[in-house]
Short mmCIF file of N, CA and C in Angstrom, two decimals:
data_model
loop_
_atom_site.label_atom_id
_atom_site.label_comp_id
_atom_site.label_asym_id
_atom_site.label_seq_id
_atom_site.Cartn_x
_atom_site.Cartn_y
_atom_site.Cartn_z
N MET A 1 -52.84 0.25 -54.72
CA MET A 1 -53.40 -0.54 -53.36
C MET A 1 -53.87 -2.09 -54.11
N CYS A 2 -53.50 -3.01 -53.33
CA CYS A 2 -53.88 -4.37 -53.54
C CYS A 2 -55.50 -4.79 -53.56
N PRO A 3 -55.97 -5.65 -53.88
CA PRO A 3 -56.90 -6.26 -53.42
C PRO A 3 -57.65 -6.78 -52.03
N CYS A 4 -56.31 -7.29 -51.32
CA CYS A 4 -56.35 -7.57 -49.84
C CYS A 4 -56.63 -6.15 -49.15
N GLY A 5 -55.90 -5.36 -49.43
CA GLY A 5 -55.83 -3.56 -49.09
C GLY A 5 -54.68 -3.38 -47.70
N ARG A 6 -53.63 -4.77 -47.90
CA ARG A 6 -52.34 -4.32 -46.84
C ARG A 6 -51.22 -4.16 -47.39
N HIS A 7 -51.18 -3.72 -49.19
CA HIS A 7 -49.96 -3.80 -49.71
C HIS A 7 -50.38 -2.05 -50.58
N GLN A 8 -49.37 -1.69 -50.59
CA GLN A 8 -49.45 -0.39 -51.31
C GLN A 8 -48.02 -0.02 -52.35
N ALA A 9 -48.09 0.26 -53.39
CA ALA A 9 -47.18 0.88 -53.79
C ALA A 9 -47.64 1.89 -55.05
N ILE A 10 -47.09 3.01 -55.01
CA ILE A 10 -46.78 4.53 -55.72
C ILE A 10 -45.95 4.42 -56.62
N VAL A 11 -46.49 4.62 -57.71
CA VAL A 11 -46.04 4.98 -59.24
C VAL A 11 -45.90 6.52 -59.56
N PRO A 12 -44.94 7.38 -59.33
CA PRO A 12 -45.04 8.14 -59.04
C PRO A 12 -45.83 9.21 -60.89
N ASN A 13 -44.69 8.45 -61.51
CA ASN A 13 -44.88 9.06 -63.03
C ASN A 13 -45.15 7.79 -63.87
N TYR A 14 -46.69 7.67 -63.79
CA TYR A 14 -47.31 6.26 -64.64
C TYR A 14 -47.20 6.74 -66.11
N LYS A 15 -46.60 7.28 -66.64
CA LYS A 15 -46.64 7.46 -68.28
C LYS A 15 -44.89 7.02 -68.50
N ASN A 16 -44.47 7.36 -67.94
CA ASN A 16 -42.82 6.41 -67.97
C ASN A 16 -42.41 6.17 -66.83
N VAL A 17 -42.67 4.71 -67.03
CA VAL A 17 -41.93 3.63 -65.85
C VAL A 17 -40.57 3.18 -65.77
N SER A 18 -40.04 2.90 -65.06
CA SER A 18 -38.33 2.42 -65.45
C SER A 18 -38.89 1.08 -64.89
N PRO A 19 -37.78 0.44 -65.35
CA PRO A 19 -37.28 -1.41 -64.74
C PRO A 19 -37.61 -1.24 -62.73
N GLY A 20 -37.29 -1.03 -62.53
CA GLY A 20 -36.88 -0.75 -61.43
C GLY A 20 -38.36 -0.01 -60.97
N VAL A 21 -38.23 0.41 -61.04
CA VAL A 21 -39.80 1.08 -60.02
C VAL A 21 -40.59 -0.64 -60.73
N VAL A 22 -40.96 -1.11 -61.68
CA VAL A 22 -41.98 -2.20 -61.82
C VAL A 22 -41.49 -3.55 -60.74
N ASP A 23 -40.09 -3.72 -60.49
CA ASP A 23 -39.74 -4.83 -59.65
C ASP A 23 -40.20 -4.29 -57.99
N ASP A 24 -39.95 -3.03 -58.17
CA ASP A 24 -40.31 -2.85 -56.59
C ASP A 24 -42.15 -2.87 -55.93
N VAL A 25 -42.76 -2.31 -57.24
CA VAL A 25 -44.23 -2.46 -57.24
C VAL A 25 -44.50 -4.57 -57.06
N ILE A 26 -44.04 -4.47 -57.94
CA ILE A 26 -44.05 -6.33 -57.71
C ILE A 26 -43.67 -6.95 -56.62
N LYS A 27 -42.31 -6.26 -56.07
CA LYS A 27 -42.19 -6.74 -54.51
C LYS A 27 -43.07 -5.94 -53.13
N LYS A 28 -43.68 -5.23 -53.54
CA LYS A 28 -44.54 -4.59 -52.81
C LYS A 28 -45.83 -5.17 -52.88
N LEU A 29 -46.40 -5.63 -53.94
CA LEU A 29 -47.82 -6.65 -53.90
C LEU A 29 -47.75 -7.16 -54.01
N THR A 30 -47.45 -8.04 -52.89
CA THR A 30 -47.11 -10.02 -52.93
C THR A 30 -48.46 -10.84 -52.80
N CYS A 31 -49.10 -9.90 -52.51
CA CYS A 31 -50.75 -10.68 -52.43
C CYS A 31 -51.12 -11.33 -53.95
N LEU A 32 -50.42 -10.61 -54.99
CA LEU A 32 -51.23 -10.58 -56.48
C LEU A 32 -50.65 -11.88 -56.96
N SER A 33 -51.29 -12.82 -57.58
CA SER A 33 -50.84 -13.82 -58.65
C SER A 33 -49.34 -13.39 -59.03
N LYS A 34 -48.74 -14.49 -59.05
CA LYS A 34 -47.74 -14.50 -60.26
C LYS A 34 -48.04 -14.18 -61.99
N GLY A 35 -47.53 -13.20 -62.53
CA GLY A 35 -48.23 -13.09 -63.44
C GLY A 35 -49.08 -11.83 -63.79
N TRP A 36 -49.66 -11.40 -63.15
CA TRP A 36 -50.45 -10.55 -63.03
C TRP A 36 -50.21 -8.93 -63.73
N LEU A 37 -48.94 -8.83 -63.70
CA LEU A 37 -48.73 -7.59 -64.57
C LEU A 37 -48.55 -8.08 -65.50
N GLN A 38 -48.39 -7.59 -66.97
CA GLN A 38 -48.77 -7.74 -67.89
C GLN A 38 -47.83 -6.73 -68.96
#
């Protein structure tokens, strides 16, 4: 869930996250500033 509470991204297997899942999370959590995911 993002800080504004309007966006949500679910990561089913948080120990092994594929690049496609990361891209999807970035697209879904649009209100976060660029570079938030390191």
